[in-house]
XYZ file of C-alpha atoms in Angstrom:
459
model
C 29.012 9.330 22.112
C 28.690 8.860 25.988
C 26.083 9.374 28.274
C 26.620 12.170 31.194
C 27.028 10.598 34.594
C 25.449 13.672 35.953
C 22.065 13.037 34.749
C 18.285 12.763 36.827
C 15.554 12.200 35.031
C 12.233 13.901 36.587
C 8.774 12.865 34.260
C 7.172 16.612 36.144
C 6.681 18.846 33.221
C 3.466 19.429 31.741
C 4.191 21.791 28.365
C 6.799 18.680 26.862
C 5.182 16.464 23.825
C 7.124 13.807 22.024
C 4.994 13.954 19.182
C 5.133 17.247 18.027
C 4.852 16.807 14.040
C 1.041 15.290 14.705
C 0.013 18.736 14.484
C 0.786 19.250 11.183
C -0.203 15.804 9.892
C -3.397 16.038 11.466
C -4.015 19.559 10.656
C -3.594 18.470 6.914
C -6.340 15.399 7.053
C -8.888 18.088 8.956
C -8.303 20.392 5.373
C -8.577 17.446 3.498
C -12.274 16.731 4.745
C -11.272 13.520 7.686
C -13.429 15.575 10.282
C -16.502 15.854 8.236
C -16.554 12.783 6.520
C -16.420 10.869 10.103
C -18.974 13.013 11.025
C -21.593 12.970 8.012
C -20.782 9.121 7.275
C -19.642 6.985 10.553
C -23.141 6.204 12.304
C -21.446 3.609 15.065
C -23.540 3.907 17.729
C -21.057 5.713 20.121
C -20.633 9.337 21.455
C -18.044 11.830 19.476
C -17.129 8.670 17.207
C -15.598 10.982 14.321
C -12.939 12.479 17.877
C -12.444 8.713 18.578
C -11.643 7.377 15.290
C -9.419 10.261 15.279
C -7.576 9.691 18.288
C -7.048 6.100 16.928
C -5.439 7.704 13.357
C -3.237 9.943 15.763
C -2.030 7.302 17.815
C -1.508 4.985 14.568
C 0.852 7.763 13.133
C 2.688 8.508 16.048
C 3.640 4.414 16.150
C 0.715 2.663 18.122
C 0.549 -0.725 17.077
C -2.061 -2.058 19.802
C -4.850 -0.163 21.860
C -2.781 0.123 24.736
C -0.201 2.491 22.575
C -2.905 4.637 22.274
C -2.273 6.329 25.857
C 0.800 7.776 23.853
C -1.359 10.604 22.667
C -1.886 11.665 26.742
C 1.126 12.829 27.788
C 2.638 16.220 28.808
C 1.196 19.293 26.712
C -1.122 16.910 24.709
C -3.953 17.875 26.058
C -3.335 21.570 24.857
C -2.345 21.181 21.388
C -5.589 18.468 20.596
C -8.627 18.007 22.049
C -10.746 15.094 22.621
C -8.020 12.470 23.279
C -9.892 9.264 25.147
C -8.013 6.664 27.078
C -7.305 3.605 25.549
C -10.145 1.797 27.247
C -12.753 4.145 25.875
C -10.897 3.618 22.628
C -11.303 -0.254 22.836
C -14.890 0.115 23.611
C -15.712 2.147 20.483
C -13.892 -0.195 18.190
C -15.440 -2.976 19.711
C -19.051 -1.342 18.777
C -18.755 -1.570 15.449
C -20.460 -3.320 12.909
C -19.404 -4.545 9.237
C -21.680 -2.278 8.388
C -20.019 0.269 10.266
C -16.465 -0.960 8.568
C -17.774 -0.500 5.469
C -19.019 3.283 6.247
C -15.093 3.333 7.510
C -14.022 2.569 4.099
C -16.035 4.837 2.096
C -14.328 7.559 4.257
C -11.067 5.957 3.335
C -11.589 6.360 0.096
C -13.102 9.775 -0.267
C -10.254 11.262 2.030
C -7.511 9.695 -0.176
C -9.329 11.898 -3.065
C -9.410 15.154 -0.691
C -5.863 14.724 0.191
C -5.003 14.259 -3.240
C -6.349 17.755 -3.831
C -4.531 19.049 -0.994
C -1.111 17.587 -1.609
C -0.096 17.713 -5.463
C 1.651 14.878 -6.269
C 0.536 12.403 -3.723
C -1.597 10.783 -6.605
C -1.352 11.741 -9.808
C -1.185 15.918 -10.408
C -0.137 18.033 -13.028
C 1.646 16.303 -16.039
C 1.220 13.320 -14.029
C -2.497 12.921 -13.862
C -2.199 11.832 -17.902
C 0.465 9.013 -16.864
C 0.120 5.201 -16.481
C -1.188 4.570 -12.854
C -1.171 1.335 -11.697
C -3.156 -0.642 -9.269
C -1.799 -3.491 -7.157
C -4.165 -5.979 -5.555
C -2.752 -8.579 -2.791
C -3.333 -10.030 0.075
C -1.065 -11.049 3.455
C -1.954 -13.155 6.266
C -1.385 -11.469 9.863
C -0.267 -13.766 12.301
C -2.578 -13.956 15.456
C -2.094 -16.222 18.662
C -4.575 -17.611 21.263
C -8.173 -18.875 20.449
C -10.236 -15.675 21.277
C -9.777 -14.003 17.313
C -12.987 -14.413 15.486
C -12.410 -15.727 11.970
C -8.773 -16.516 12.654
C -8.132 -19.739 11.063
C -5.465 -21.464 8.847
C -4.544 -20.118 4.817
C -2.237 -20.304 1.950
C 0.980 -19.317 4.404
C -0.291 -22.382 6.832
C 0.069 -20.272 9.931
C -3.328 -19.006 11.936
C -4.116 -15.548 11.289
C -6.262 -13.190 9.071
C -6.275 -12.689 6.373
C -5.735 -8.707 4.873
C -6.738 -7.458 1.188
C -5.775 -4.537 -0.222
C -5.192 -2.315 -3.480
C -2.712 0.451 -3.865
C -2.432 3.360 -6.246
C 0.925 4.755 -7.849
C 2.553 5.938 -10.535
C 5.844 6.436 -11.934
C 6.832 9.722 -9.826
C 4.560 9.091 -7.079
C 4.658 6.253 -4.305
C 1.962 3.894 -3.406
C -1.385 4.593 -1.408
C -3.481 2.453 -0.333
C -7.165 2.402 -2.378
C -9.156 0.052 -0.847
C -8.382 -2.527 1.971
C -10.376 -5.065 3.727
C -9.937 -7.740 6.877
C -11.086 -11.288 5.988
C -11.296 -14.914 7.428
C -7.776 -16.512 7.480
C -8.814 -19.657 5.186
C -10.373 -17.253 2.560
C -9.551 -17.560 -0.946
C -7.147 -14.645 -1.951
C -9.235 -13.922 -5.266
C -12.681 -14.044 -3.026
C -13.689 -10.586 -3.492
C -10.983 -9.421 -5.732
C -13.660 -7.466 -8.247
C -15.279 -5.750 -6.152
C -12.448 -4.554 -4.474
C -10.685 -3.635 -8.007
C -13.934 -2.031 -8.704
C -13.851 0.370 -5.694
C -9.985 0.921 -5.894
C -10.135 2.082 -10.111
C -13.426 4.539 -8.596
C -10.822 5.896 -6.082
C -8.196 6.159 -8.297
C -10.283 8.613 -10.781
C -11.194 10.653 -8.235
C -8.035 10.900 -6.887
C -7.162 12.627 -10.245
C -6.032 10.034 -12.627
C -7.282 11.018 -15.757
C -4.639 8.758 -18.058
C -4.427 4.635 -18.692
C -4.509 2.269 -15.557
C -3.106 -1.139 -15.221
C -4.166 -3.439 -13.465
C -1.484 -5.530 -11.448
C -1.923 -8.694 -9.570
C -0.008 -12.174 -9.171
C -1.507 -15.924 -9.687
C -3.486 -16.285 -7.123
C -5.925 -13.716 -9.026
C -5.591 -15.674 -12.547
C -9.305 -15.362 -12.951
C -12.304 -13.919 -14.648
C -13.322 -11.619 -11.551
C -10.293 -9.729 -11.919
C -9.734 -9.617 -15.226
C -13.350 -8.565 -16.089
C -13.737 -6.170 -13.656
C -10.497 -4.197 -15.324
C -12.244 -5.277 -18.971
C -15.856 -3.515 -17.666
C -13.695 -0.306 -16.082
C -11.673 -0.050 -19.527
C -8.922 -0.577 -18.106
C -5.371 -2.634 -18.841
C -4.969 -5.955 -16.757
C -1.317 -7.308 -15.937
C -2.074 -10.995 -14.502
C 0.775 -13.252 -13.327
C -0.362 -17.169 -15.293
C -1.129 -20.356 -13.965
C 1.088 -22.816 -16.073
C -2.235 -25.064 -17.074
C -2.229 -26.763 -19.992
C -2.673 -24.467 -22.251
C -0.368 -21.831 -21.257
C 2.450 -24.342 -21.297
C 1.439 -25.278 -24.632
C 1.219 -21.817 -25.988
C 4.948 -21.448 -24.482
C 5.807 -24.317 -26.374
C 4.734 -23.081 -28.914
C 7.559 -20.328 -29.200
C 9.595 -19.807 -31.719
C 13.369 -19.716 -30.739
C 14.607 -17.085 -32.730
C 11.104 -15.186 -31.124
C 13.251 -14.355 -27.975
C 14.537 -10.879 -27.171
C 17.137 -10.495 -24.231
C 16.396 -8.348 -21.611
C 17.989 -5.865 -19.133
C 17.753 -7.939 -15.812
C 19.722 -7.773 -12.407
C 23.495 -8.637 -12.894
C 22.551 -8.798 -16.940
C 25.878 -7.091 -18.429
C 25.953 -4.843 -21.745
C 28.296 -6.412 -24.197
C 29.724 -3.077 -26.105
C 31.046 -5.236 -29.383
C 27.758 -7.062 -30.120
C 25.628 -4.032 -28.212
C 23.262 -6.425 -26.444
C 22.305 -7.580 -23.274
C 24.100 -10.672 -22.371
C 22.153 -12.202 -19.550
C 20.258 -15.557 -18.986
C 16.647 -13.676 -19.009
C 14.481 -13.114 -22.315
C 11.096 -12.209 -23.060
C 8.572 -13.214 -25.683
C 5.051 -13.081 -26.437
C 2.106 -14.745 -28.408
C -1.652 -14.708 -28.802
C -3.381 -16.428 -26.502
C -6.976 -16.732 -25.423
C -7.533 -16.740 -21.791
C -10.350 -18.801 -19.489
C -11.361 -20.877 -22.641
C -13.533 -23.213 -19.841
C -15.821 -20.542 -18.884
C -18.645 -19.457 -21.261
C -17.814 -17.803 -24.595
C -18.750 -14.449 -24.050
C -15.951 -14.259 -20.816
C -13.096 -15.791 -23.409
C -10.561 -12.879 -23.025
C -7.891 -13.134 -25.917
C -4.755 -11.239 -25.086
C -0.949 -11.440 -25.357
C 0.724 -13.745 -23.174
C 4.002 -12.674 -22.242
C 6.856 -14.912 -21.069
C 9.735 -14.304 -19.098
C 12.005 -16.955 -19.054
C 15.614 -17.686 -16.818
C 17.646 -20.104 -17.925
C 18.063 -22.404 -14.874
C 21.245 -22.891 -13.389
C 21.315 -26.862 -12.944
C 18.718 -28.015 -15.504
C 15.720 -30.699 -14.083
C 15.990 -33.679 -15.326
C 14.205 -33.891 -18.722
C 11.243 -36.329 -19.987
C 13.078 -36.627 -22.998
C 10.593 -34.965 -24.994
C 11.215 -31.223 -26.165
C 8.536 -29.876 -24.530
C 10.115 -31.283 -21.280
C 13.959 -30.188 -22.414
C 12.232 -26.538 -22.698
C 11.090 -26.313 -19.250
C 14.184 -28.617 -17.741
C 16.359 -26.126 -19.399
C 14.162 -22.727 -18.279
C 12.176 -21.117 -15.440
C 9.305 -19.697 -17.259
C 7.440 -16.742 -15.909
C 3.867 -15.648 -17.909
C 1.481 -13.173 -17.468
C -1.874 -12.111 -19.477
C -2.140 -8.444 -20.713
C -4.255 -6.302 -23.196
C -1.639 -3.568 -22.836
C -0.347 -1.760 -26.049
C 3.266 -1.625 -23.443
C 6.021 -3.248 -26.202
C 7.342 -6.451 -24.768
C 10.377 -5.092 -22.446
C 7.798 -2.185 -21.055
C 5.034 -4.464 -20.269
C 7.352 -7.338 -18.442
C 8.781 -4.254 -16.596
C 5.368 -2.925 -15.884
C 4.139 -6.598 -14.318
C 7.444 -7.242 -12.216
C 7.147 -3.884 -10.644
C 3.693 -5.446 -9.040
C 6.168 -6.201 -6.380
C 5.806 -2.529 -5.318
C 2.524 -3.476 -3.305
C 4.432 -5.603 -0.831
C 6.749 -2.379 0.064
C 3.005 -1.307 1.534
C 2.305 -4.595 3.139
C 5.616 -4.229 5.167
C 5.174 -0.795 5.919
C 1.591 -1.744 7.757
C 3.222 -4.343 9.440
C 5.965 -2.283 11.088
C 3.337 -0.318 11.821
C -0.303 -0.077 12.654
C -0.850 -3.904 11.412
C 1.495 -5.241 13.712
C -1.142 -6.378 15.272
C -4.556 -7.137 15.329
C -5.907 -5.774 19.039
C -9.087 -6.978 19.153
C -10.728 -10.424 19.963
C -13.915 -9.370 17.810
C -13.725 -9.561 14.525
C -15.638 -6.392 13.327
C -13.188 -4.112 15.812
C -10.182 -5.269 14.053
C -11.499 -5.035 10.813
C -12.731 -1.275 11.808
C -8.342 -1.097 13.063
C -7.154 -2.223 9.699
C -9.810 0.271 8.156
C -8.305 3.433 10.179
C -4.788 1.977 9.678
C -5.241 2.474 5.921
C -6.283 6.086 6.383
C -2.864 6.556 8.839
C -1.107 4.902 6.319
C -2.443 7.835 3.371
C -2.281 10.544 5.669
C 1.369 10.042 6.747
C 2.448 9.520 2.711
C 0.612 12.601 2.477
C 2.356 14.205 4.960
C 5.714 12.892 3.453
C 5.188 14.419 -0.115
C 4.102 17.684 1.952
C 7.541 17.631 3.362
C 9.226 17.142 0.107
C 9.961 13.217 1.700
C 8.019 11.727 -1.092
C 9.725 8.089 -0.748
C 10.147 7.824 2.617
C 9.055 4.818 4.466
C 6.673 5.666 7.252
C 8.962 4.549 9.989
C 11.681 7.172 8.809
C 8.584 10.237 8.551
C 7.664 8.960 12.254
C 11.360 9.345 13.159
C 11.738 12.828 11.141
C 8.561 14.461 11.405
C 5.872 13.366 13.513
C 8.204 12.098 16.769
C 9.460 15.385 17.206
C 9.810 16.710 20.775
C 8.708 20.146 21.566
C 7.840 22.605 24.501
C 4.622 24.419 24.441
C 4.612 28.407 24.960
C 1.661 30.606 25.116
C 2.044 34.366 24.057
C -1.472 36.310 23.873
C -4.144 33.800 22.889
C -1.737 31.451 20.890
C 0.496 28.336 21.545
C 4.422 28.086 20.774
C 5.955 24.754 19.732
C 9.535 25.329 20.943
C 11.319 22.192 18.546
C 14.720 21.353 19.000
C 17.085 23.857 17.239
C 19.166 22.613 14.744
C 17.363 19.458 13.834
C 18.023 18.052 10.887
C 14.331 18.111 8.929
C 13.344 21.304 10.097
C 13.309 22.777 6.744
C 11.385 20.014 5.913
C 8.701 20.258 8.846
C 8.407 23.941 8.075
C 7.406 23.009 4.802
C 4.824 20.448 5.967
C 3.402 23.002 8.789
C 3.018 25.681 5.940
C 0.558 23.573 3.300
C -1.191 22.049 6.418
C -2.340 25.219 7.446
C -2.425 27.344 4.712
C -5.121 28.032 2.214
C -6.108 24.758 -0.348
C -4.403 24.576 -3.823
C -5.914 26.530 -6.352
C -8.073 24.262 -8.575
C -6.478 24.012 -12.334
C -8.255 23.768 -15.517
């Protein structure tokens, strides 16, 4: 490829967008209720604040990453295919009037659009055959970075860099990829448990009503090893999957194991001996009783199985001499609590796939989150809570366009960054898009739900 030496570029015509697939994505979060929700539910005391939170989501899909992006929505034939677009100074304004109060409201709409979109989009969730499989829900938290001395709450946490810190709980199941529950913007130095029931609480709610009618498990890693997390998913009947602290007694209870009590597992670069027809690798699982939180009061004992993963090392530590010691000198252990009825090999596969949730965190952080705009703390708490409804909209839009696993970089790339020329025949606009594109197929598809009638309800 080589660029024409013959080329002057003129910025002069006013019926040219870059963005042409925001249309459709938009179009499909008006069916699913975003309009009317920001309008019955947001009470921030600004003018047309359901059209500005909007315009932020619009700008958020389309790539903005700070409030100055935002002028990306007013360009060319913009102006004709949306209305109520606001500069990015009116934009900064409105998030800076809100409230946590006002955040909160933000959520709630969140969560209640996630459901509506589920309804519009079968599959995003759990639809079908799939509404009777095991969901799971991921809870984690990240720190994002922030510089200067003008963030509110920014302080130093776990990763000892100065930032905030972000919570939030996901949704997926086996044939669908994750959304994002419930999310929430906290003090850097904060705990990563702090809050983690509530937040579990709210995410199972929006799971149900998202149309998940069979078993959830509950997913997190050490750092929520505690009552709040595990009761909450006791209270909601559902399964926990909770990554161990090695205290005393879970290193005793691993002591405890029986050697001929291990079973070999598939695991990456295990290899399948044919003659013995095993596994041959250097991971096994097993499991015993165990009863977890014994310090707290009696009636929040939790006995479970404790499942261990362990890796044989491959320079053993130098040993105490004792055979507790040899045991762990000899083997990285790996436990996790669960009142599952998974067998062994399904529920260690279950837990490690808890990784999935940090696929999400990355995703925010190439986009919407790579940044935090604001110098008050309630407007960029009110940025991660519209980035989170982005974030569903455009893996709504994906499974729409039969681009179910798609990263949201690659649907901004495909589908929503799509140049296009507006026409106007009678009373109604023409997006000329490029011919021969290589999604069109796809965005045809997309265009087609977003604007045709809802999915008829099943029984």
């Amino acid at each position: 490829m080589k660029a024409s030496h013959t080329i002057r570029p003129v910025f002069d015509d006013p019926n040219l967008v870059s963005a042409a697939g925001l249309v459709p994505a938009l179009r499909l979060a008006e069916s699913a209720g975003l309009h009317d929700l920001l309008a019955q539910r947001l009470t921030v005391p600004s003018p047309n604040a359901a059209t500005k939170a909007t315009s932020v989501v619009g700008g958020m899909l389309a790539g903005a990453d700070s409030i100055d992006d935002l002028d990306l929505l007013r360009h060319g034939g913009m102006g004709r295919l949306f209305g109520g677009v606001r500069a990015p100074s009116t934009l900064g304004t409105f998030l800076r009037s809100f409230t946590h109060g006002h955040v909160q409201q933000l959520d709630a709409v969140g969560g209640r659009l996630l459901a509506g979109l589920a309804d519009r989009v079968p599959g995003l969730v759990a639809g079908g055959d799939a509404a009777e499989e095991t969901a799971f829900i991921d809870v984690d938290d990240t720190i994002r970075e922030v510089h200067g001395y003008a963030k509110q709450g920014a302080a130093y946490g776990y990763s000892r860099v100065r930032g905030l810190n972000i919570q939030l709980a996901t949704v997926s199941t086996p044939l669908s990829a994750p959304v994002i529950a419930r999310a929430r913007l906290r003090k850097g130095n904060t705990a990563s448990a702090a809050g983690a029931g509530r937040l579990l609480a709210q995410a199972i709610g929006t799971a149900r009503a998202s149309g998940v009618k069979g078993p959830i498990l509950c997913r997190a890693d050490s750092a929520y090893y505690g009552w709040a997390f595990v009761g909450t998913a006791i209270r909601a009947k559902t399964w926990f999957s909770v990554t161990a602290r090695m205290t005393p007694s879970v290193s005793a209870a691993i002591t405890g194991i029986d050697q001929e009590a291990w079973t070999p597992i598939k695991y990456p670069n295990a290899i399948w001996e044919e003659t013995e027809q095993r596994w041959i690798s250097d991971a096994e699982v097993a499991e015993v009783a165990f009863v977890a939180f014994t310090g707290r009061r009696k009636a929040e004992h939790v006995a479970c199985r404790l499942v261990v993963r362990r890796v044989k090392r491959l320079q053993a530590l130098a040993g105490d001499g004792t055979e507790q010691g040899e045991l762990f000198a000899s083997y990285r252990h790996h436990a996790f609590i669960t009142n599952s009825t998974l067998d062994i090999v399904e529920a260690d596969q279950a837990h490690r796939d808890h990784a999935i949730v940090e696929q999400v965190i990355a995703e925010l952080k190439d986009g919407a989150l790579a940044h935090l705009p604001s110098g008050k703390y309630a407007a960029n708490a009110a940025w991660v809570a519209l980035a989170v409804i982005a974030f569903n909209i455009a893996r709504a839009t994906a499974v729409a366009a039969n681009m179910a696993k798609v990263r949201w970089a690659t649907l901004r790339k495909r589908i929503i960054n799509i140049p296009a020329r507006i026409a106007a025949t009678g009373r109604r606009l023409i997006l000329h898009l490029p011919i021969r594109w290589p999604w069109a197929e796809q965005w045809d598809t997309l265009h087609a739900l977003a604007t045709g009638p809802p999915t008829p309800a099943t029984t």
